């Protein structure tokens, strides 16, 4: 599965109707129709996309939307959600995190306290991180190995594809959930700041 094939599958996922669980199940079914190696490739490409999106600038935007309460786990789930929006949205947000202000799923949250967001409205998609392993385990009969064979296969495939991948797989995180490196004060997100004033968003 090359990068274009990965994004074609993600783009189809982004167009599916239903809640996150139903859409995740659709993706699992699609992967089950393919050789197990494609589940491995899917995870490698997904991990790479997450690494590219895991910048301090995108974290600041996610933290603004979530009212200053975006943890390290929460940011990981946010970047999964971002990938799930499709390639066009993903690439626009990686280039300019303030582009999140144009995403329908984000705009639907404007002016509403976080306590009133339904589970499926949260810009997080934890289940997307497990779907490839679930498919691989079912295809290979490895449901009882705690994902060890899958993890090994993903690591090996990532090494093989290292020259094709965009992420550096090396950014460290601080205990408070912020990535190390330059602070985000200079990152401009004026539209998100206007849409999600901290007091109104539940901070």
C-alpha positions as protocol buffer text, in pm:
chain_id: "A"
residue {
  index: 1
  type: UNK
  ca { x: 0 y: 0 z: 0 }
}
residue {
  index: 2
  type: UNK
  ca { x: 171 y: 317 z: -115 }
}
residue {
  index: 3
  type: UNK
  ca { x: 92 y: 666 z: 14 }
}
residue {
  index: 4
  type: UNK
  ca { x: -170 y: 739 z: -251 }
}
residue {
  index: 5
  type: UNK
  ca { x: -349 y: 409 z: -184 }
}
residue {
  index: 6
  type: UNK
  ca { x: -348 y: 483 z: 188 }
}
residue {
  index: 7
  type: UNK
  ca { x: -504 y: 823 z: 137 }
}
residue {
  index: 8
  type: UNK
  ca { x: -757 y: 689 z: -111 }
}
residue {
  index: 9
  type: UNK
  ca { x: -880 y: 454 z: 161 }
}
residue {
  index: 10
  type: UNK
  ca { x: -882 y: 735 z: 419 }
}
residue {
  index: 11
  type: UNK
  ca { x: -1068 y: 966 z: 181 }
}
residue {
  index: 12
  type: UNK
  ca { x: -1336 y: 702 z: 131 }
}
residue {
  index: 13
  type: UNK
  ca { x: -1355 y: 661 z: 509 }
}
residue {
  index: 14
  type: UNK
  ca { x: -1400 y: 1036 z: 550 }
}
residue {
  index: 15
  type: UNK
  ca { x: -1699 y: 1028 z: 315 }
}
residue {
  index: 16
  type: UNK
  ca { x: -1876 y: 746 z: 495 }
}
residue {
  index: 17
  type: UNK
  ca { x: -2189 y: 817 z: 696 }
}
residue {
  index: 18
  type: UNK
  ca { x: -2259 y: 684 z: 1043 }
}
residue {
  index: 19
  type: UNK
  ca { x: -2088 y: 730 z: 1376 }
}
residue {
  index: 20
  type: UNK
  ca { x: -1718 y: 672 z: 1441 }
}
residue {
  index: 21
  type: UNK
  ca { x: -1772 y: 312 z: 1546 }
}
residue {
  index: 22
  type: UNK
  ca { x: -1962 y: 232 z: 1227 }
}
residue {
  index: 23
  type: UNK
  ca { x: -1703 y: 401 z: 1010 }
}
residue {
  index: 24
  type: UNK
  ca { x: -1418 y: 225 z: 1189 }
}
residue {
  index: 25
  type: UNK
  ca { x: -1593 y: -106 z: 1132 }
}
residue {
  index: 26
  type: UNK
  ca { x: -1625 y: -24 z: 763 }
}
residue {
  index: 27
  type: UNK
  ca { x: -1249 y: 30 z: 746 }
}
residue {
  index: 28
  type: UNK
  ca { x: -1181 y: -294 z: 932 }
}
residue {
  index: 29
  type: UNK
  ca { x: -1401 y: -480 z: 684 }
}
residue {
  index: 30
  type: UNK
  ca { x: -1213 y: -322 z: 394 }
}
residue {
  index: 31
  type: UNK
  ca { x: -879 y: -431 z: 539 }
}
residue {
  index: 32
  type: UNK
  ca { x: -1011 y: -782 z: 598 }
}
residue {
  index: 33
  type: UNK
  ca { x: -1070 y: -811 z: 224 }
}
residue {
  index: 34
  type: UNK
  ca { x: -700 y: -755 z: 158 }
}
residue {
  index: 35
  type: UNK
  ca { x: -382 y: -947 z: 240 }
}
residue {
  index: 36
  type: UNK
  ca { x: -261 y: -906 z: 599 }
}
residue {
  index: 37
  type: UNK
  ca { x: 43 y: -718 z: 470 }
}
residue {
  index: 38
  type: UNK
  ca { x: -186 y: -431 z: 370 }
}
residue {
  index: 39
  type: UNK
  ca { x: -295 y: -387 z: 730 }
}
residue {
  index: 40
  type: UNK
  ca { x: 72 y: -356 z: 822 }
}
residue {
  index: 41
  type: UNK
  ca { x: 131 y: -101 z: 547 }
}
residue {
  index: 42
  type: UNK
  ca { x: -179 y: 91 z: 653 }
}
residue {
  index: 43
  type: UNK
  ca { x: -45 y: 123 z: 1007 }
}
residue {
  index: 44
  type: UNK
  ca { x: 297 y: 233 z: 885 }
}
residue {
  index: 45
  type: UNK
  ca { x: 140 y: 503 z: 669 }
}
residue {
  index: 46
  type: UNK
  ca { x: -94 y: 606 z: 951 }
}
residue {
  index: 47
  type: UNK
  ca { x: 193 y: 633 z: 1200 }
}
residue {
  index: 48
  type: UNK
  ca { x: 385 y: 844 z: 951 }
}
residue {
  index: 49
  type: UNK
  ca { x: 92 y: 1080 z: 901 }
}
residue {
  index: 50
  type: UNK
  ca { x: 55 y: 1115 z: 1278 }
}
residue {
  index: 51
  type: UNK
  ca { x: 423 y: 1200 z: 1317 }
}
residue {
  index: 52
  type: UNK
  ca { x: 398 y: 1470 z: 1053 }
}
residue {
  index: 53
  type: UNK
  ca { x: 92 y: 1621 z: 1221 }
}
residue {
  index: 54
  type: UNK
  ca { x: 240 y: 1597 z: 1572 }
}
residue {
  index: 55
  type: UNK
  ca { x: 378 y: 1951 z: 1575 }
}
residue {
  index: 56
  type: UNK
  ca { x: 360 y: 2211 z: 1846 }
}
residue {
  index: 57
  type: UNK
  ca { x: 158 y: 2432 z: 1611 }
}
residue {
  index: 58
  type: UNK
  ca { x: -112 y: 2169 z: 1559 }
}
residue {
  index: 59
  type: UNK
  ca { x: -111 y: 2093 z: 1932 }
}
residue {
  index: 60
  type: UNK
  ca { x: -178 y: 2458 z: 2008 }
}
residue {
  index: 61
  type: UNK
  ca { x: -474 y: 2458 z: 1770 }
}
residue {
  index: 62
  type: UNK
  ca { x: -614 y: 2139 z: 1922 }
}
residue {
  index: 63
  type: UNK
  ca { x: -565 y: 2277 z: 2271 }
}
residue {
  index: 64
  type: UNK
  ca { x: -756 y: 2592 z: 2179 }
}
residue {
  index: 65
  type: UNK
  ca { x: -1049 y: 2390 z: 2044 }
}
residue {
  index: 66
  type: UNK
  ca { x: -1053 y: 2170 z: 2355 }
}
residue {
  index: 67
  type: UNK
  ca { x: -1048 y: 2464 z: 2592 }
}
residue {
  index: 68
  type: UNK
  ca { x: -691 y: 2432 z: 2712 }
}
residue {
  index: 69
  type: UNK
  ca { x: -739 y: 2070 z: 2821 }
}
residue {
  index: 70
  type: UNK
  ca { x: -562 y: 1879 z: 2542 }
}
residue {
  index: 71
  type: UNK
  ca { x: -338 y: 1616 z: 2703 }
}
residue {
  index: 72
  type: UNK
  ca { x: -70 y: 1408 z: 2532 }
}
residue {
  index: 73
  type: UNK
  ca { x: -315 y: 1119 z: 2481 }
}
residue {
  index: 74
  type: UNK
  ca { x: -583 y: 1364 z: 2374 }
}
residue {
  index: 75
  type: UNK
  ca { x: -352 y: 1514 z: 2114 }
}
residue {
  index: 76
  type: UNK
  ca { x: -269 y: 1170 z: 1978 }
}
residue {
  index: 77
  type: UNK
  ca { x: -641 y: 1099 z: 1939 }
}
residue {
  index: 78
  type: UNK
  ca { x: -685 y: 1443 z: 1784 }
}
residue {
  index: 79
  type: UNK
  ca { x: -424 y: 1375 z: 1517 }
}
residue {
  index: 80
  type: UNK
  ca { x: -597 y: 1043 z: 1444 }
}
residue {
  index: 81
  type: UNK
  ca { x: -922 y: 1236 z: 1397 }
}
residue {
  index: 82
  type: UNK
  ca { x: -740 y: 1483 z: 1173 }
}
residue {
  index: 83
  type: UNK
  ca { x: -613 y: 1203 z: 948 }
}
residue {
  index: 84
  type: UNK
  ca { x: -966 y: 1065 z: 937 }
}
residue {
  index: 85
  type: UNK
  ca { x: -1093 y: 1390 z: 785 }
}
residue {
  index: 86
  type: UNK
  ca { x: -921 y: 1303 z: 460 }
}
residue {
  index: 87
  type: UNK
  ca { x: -607 y: 1407 z: 278 }
}
residue {
  index: 88
  type: UNK
  ca { x: -715 y: 1757 z: 171 }
}
residue {
  index: 89
  type: UNK
  ca { x: -816 y: 1862 z: 522 }
}
residue {
  index: 90
  type: UNK
  ca { x: -514 y: 1693 z: 678 }
}
residue {
  index: 91
  type: UNK
  ca { x: -264 y: 1862 z: 448 }
}
residue {
  index: 92
  type: UNK
  ca { x: -427 y: 2203 z: 483 }
}
residue {
  index: 93
  type: UNK
  ca { x: -415 y: 2182 z: 863 }
}
residue {
  index: 94
  type: UNK
  ca { x: -57 y: 2057 z: 873 }
}
residue {
  index: 95
  type: UNK
  ca { x: 38 y: 2356 z: 656 }
}
residue {
  index: 96
  type: UNK
  ca { x: -173 y: 2602 z: 859 }
}
residue {
  index: 97
  type: UNK
  ca { x: -338 y: 2480 z: 1182 }
}
residue {
  index: 98
  type: UNK
  ca { x: -577 y: 2777 z: 1173 }
}
residue {
  index: 99
  type: UNK
  ca { x: -741 y: 2603 z: 875 }
}
residue {
  index: 100
  type: UNK
  ca { x: -921 y: 2392 z: 1136 }
}
residue {
  index: 101
  type: UNK
  ca { x: -1159 y: 2687 z: 1158 }
}
residue {
  index: 102
  type: UNK
  ca { x: -1301 y: 2576 z: 821 }
}
residue {
  index: 103
  type: UNK
  ca { x: -1357 y: 2210 z: 914 }
}
residue {
  index: 104
  type: UNK
  ca { x: -1731 y: 2136 z: 961 }
}
residue {
  index: 105
  type: UNK
  ca { x: -1670 y: 1909 z: 1259 }
}
residue {
  index: 106
  type: UNK
  ca { x: -1487 y: 2191 z: 1435 }
}
residue {
  index: 107
  type: UNK
  ca { x: -1737 y: 2462 z: 1344 }
}
residue {
  index: 108
  type: UNK
  ca { x: -2016 y: 2248 z: 1488 }
}
residue {
  index: 109
  type: UNK
  ca { x: -1856 y: 2289 z: 1831 }
}
residue {
  index: 110
  type: UNK
  ca { x: -1836 y: 2668 z: 1828 }
}
residue {
  index: 111
  type: UNK
  ca { x: -2018 y: 2838 z: 2115 }
}
residue {
  index: 112
  type: UNK
  ca { x: -2086 y: 2514 z: 2300 }
}
residue {
  index: 113
  type: UNK
  ca { x: -1937 y: 2403 z: 2629 }
}
residue {
  index: 114
  type: UNK
  ca { x: -1731 y: 2084 z: 2610 }
}
residue {
  index: 115
  type: UNK
  ca { x: -1967 y: 1916 z: 2856 }
}
residue {
  index: 116
  type: UNK
  ca { x: -2236 y: 1931 z: 2588 }
}
residue {
  index: 117
  type: UNK
  ca { x: -2032 y: 1765 z: 2313 }
}
residue {
  index: 118
  type: UNK
  ca { x: -2148 y: 1416 z: 2221 }
}
residue {
  index: 119
  type: UNK
  ca { x: -1883 y: 1145 z: 2217 }
}
residue {
  index: 120
  type: UNK
  ca { x: -1882 y: 1138 z: 1837 }
}
residue {
  index: 121
  type: UNK
  ca { x: -1848 y: 1517 z: 1819 }
}
residue {
  index: 122
  type: UNK
  ca { x: -1516 y: 1528 z: 1999 }
}
residue {
  index: 123
  type: UNK
  ca { x: -1233 y: 1581 z: 1749 }
}
residue {
  index: 124
  type: UNK
  ca { x: -1069 y: 1257 z: 1859 }
}
residue {
  index: 125
  type: UNK
  ca { x: -1068 y: 911 z: 1702 }
}
residue {
  index: 126
  type: UNK
  ca { x: -888 y: 663 z: 1924 }
}
residue {
  index: 127
  type: UNK
  ca { x: -1035 y: 358 z: 1749 }
}
residue {
  index: 128
  type: UNK
  ca { x: -862 y: 445 z: 1423 }
}
residue {
  index: 129
  type: UNK
  ca { x: -533 y: 349 z: 1586 }
}
residue {
  index: 130
  type: UNK
  ca { x: -640 y: -12 z: 1646 }
}
residue {
  index: 131
  type: UNK
  ca { x: -830 y: -106 z: 1334 }
}
residue {
  index: 132
  type: UNK
  ca { x: -531 y: -229 z: 1133 }
}
residue {
  index: 133
  type: UNK
  ca { x: -410 y: -451 z: 1417 }
}
residue {
  index: 134
  type: UNK
  ca { x: -760 y: -592 z: 1462 }
}
residue {
  index: 135
  type: UNK
  ca { x: -776 y: -683 z: 1094 }
}
residue {
  index: 136
  type: UNK
  ca { x: -423 y: -825 z: 1092 }
}
residue {
  index: 137
  type: UNK
  ca { x: -487 y: -1038 z: 1400 }
}
residue {
  index: 138
  type: UNK
  ca { x: -806 y: -1179 z: 1250 }
}
residue {
  index: 139
  type: UNK
  ca { x: -641 y: -1251 z: 917 }
}
residue {
  index: 140
  type: UNK
  ca { x: -340 y: -1422 z: 1074 }
}
residue {
  index: 141
  type: UNK
  ca { x: -507 y: -1586 z: 1373 }
}
residue {
  index: 142
  type: UNK
  ca { x: -288 y: -1391 z: 1616 }
}
residue {
  index: 143
  type: UNK
  ca { x: -563 y: -1260 z: 1845 }
}
residue {
  index: 144
  type: UNK
  ca { x: -390 y: -1402 z: 2156 }
}
residue {
  index: 145
  type: UNK
  ca { x: -40 y: -1257 z: 2114 }
}
residue {
  index: 146
  type: UNK
  ca { x: -123 y: -904 z: 2243 }
}
residue {
  index: 147
  type: UNK
  ca { x: -29 y: -754 z: 1909 }
}
residue {
  index: 148
  type: UNK
  ca { x: 338 y: -855 z: 1927 }
}
residue {
  index: 149
  type: UNK
  ca { x: 354 y: -1003 z: 1575 }
}
residue {
  index: 150
  type: UNK
  ca { x: 174 y: -702 z: 1433 }
}
residue {
  index: 151
  type: UNK
  ca { x: 404 y: -456 z: 1611 }
}
residue {
  index: 152
  type: UNK
  ca { x: 710 y: -644 z: 1489 }
}
residue {
  index: 153
  type: UNK
  ca { x: 576 y: -645 z: 1134 }
}
residue {
  index: 154
  type: UNK
  ca { x: 503 y: -271 z: 1149 }
}
residue {
  index: 155
  type: UNK
  ca { x: 853 y: -193 z: 1278 }
}
residue {
  index: 156
  type: UNK
  ca { x: 1014 y: -405 z: 1008 }
}
residue {
  index: 157
  type: UNK
  ca { x: 802 y: -254 z: 733 }
}
residue {
  index: 158
  type: UNK
  ca { x: 870 y: 100 z: 858 }
}
residue {
  index: 159
  type: UNK
  ca { x: 1243 y: 33 z: 827 }
}
residue {
  index: 160
  type: UNK
  ca { x: 1193 y: -92 z: 472 }
}
residue {
  index: 161
  type: UNK
  ca { x: 994 y: 218 z: 379 }
}
residue {
  index: 162
  type: UNK
  ca { x: 1208 y: 467 z: 572 }
}
residue {
  index: 163
  type: UNK
  ca { x: 1314 y: 655 z: 259 }
}
residue {
  index: 164
  type: UNK
  ca { x: 949 y: 706 z: 159 }
}
residue {
  index: 165
  type: UNK
  ca { x: 819 y: 823 z: 496 }
}
residue {
  index: 166
  type: UNK
  ca { x: 793 y: 1187 z: 596 }
}
residue {
  index: 167
  type: UNK
  ca { x: 793 y: 1170 z: 977 }
}
residue {
  index: 168
  type: UNK
  ca { x: 1112 y: 1181 z: 1179 }
}
residue {
  index: 169
  type: UNK
  ca { x: 974 y: 950 z: 1449 }
}
residue {
  index: 170
  type: UNK
  ca { x: 1194 y: 1128 z: 1701 }
}
residue {
  index: 171
  type: UNK
  ca { x: 1003 y: 1411 z: 1865 }
}
residue {
  index: 172
  type: UNK
  ca { x: 998 y: 1389 z: 2242 }
}
residue {
  index: 173
  type: UNK
  ca { x: 715 y: 1501 z: 2468 }
}
residue {
  index: 174
  type: UNK
  ca { x: 708 y: 1668 z: 2804 }
}
residue {
  index: 175
  type: UNK
  ca { x: 507 y: 1533 z: 3093 }
}
residue {
  index: 176
  type: UNK
  ca { x: 240 y: 1801 z: 3055 }
}
residue {
  index: 177
  type: UNK
  ca { x: 156 y: 1676 z: 2707 }
}
residue {
  index: 178
  type: UNK
  ca { x: 338 y: 1943 z: 2508 }
}
residue {
  index: 179
  type: UNK
  ca { x: 604 y: 1844 z: 2255 }
}
residue {
  index: 180
  type: UNK
  ca { x: 954 y: 1960 z: 2331 }
}
residue {
  index: 181
  type: UNK
  ca { x: 1120 y: 2225 z: 2123 }
}
residue {
  index: 182
  type: UNK
  ca { x: 1014 y: 2576 z: 2038 }
}
residue {
  index: 183
  type: UNK
  ca { x: 714 y: 2713 z: 2220 }
}
residue {
  index: 184
  type: UNK
  ca { x: 404 y: 2791 z: 2016 }
}
residue {
  index: 185
  type: UNK
  ca { x: 353 y: 3155 z: 2116 }
}
residue {
  index: 186
  type: UNK
  ca { x: 448 y: 3271 z: 1769 }
}
residue {
  index: 187
  type: UNK
  ca { x: 203 y: 3039 z: 1593 }
}
residue {
  index: 188
  type: UNK
  ca { x: -88 y: 3247 z: 1469 }
}
residue {
  index: 189
  type: UNK
  ca { x: -434 y: 3092 z: 1498 }
}
residue {
  index: 190
  type: UNK
  ca { x: -652 y: 3405 z: 1491 }
}
residue {
  index: 191
  type: UNK
  ca { x: -967 y: 3242 z: 1359 }
}
residue {
  index: 192
  type: UNK
  ca { x: -960 y: 2957 z: 1611 }
}
residue {
  index: 193
  type: UNK
  ca { x: -887 y: 3205 z: 1888 }
}
residue {
  index: 194
  type: UNK
  ca { x: -1195 y: 3405 z: 1787 }
}
residue {
  index: 195
  type: UNK
  ca { x: -1414 y: 3095 z: 1754 }
}
residue {
  index: 196
  type: UNK
  ca { x: -1299 y: 2937 z: 2080 }
}
residue {
  index: 197
  type: UNK
  ca { x: -1238 y: 3196 z: 2352 }
}
residue {
  index: 198
  type: UNK
  ca { x: -1106 y: 2998 z: 2646 }
}
residue {
  index: 199
  type: UNK
  ca { x: -1369 y: 3106 z: 2897 }
}
residue {
  index: 200
  type: UNK
  ca { x: -1650 y: 3010 z: 2660 }
}
residue {
  index: 201
  type: UNK
  ca { x: -1501 y: 2673 z: 2572 }
}
residue {
  index: 202
  type: UNK
  ca { x: -1492 y: 2552 z: 2927 }
}
residue {
  index: 203
  type: UNK
  ca { x: -1141 y: 2639 z: 3048 }
}
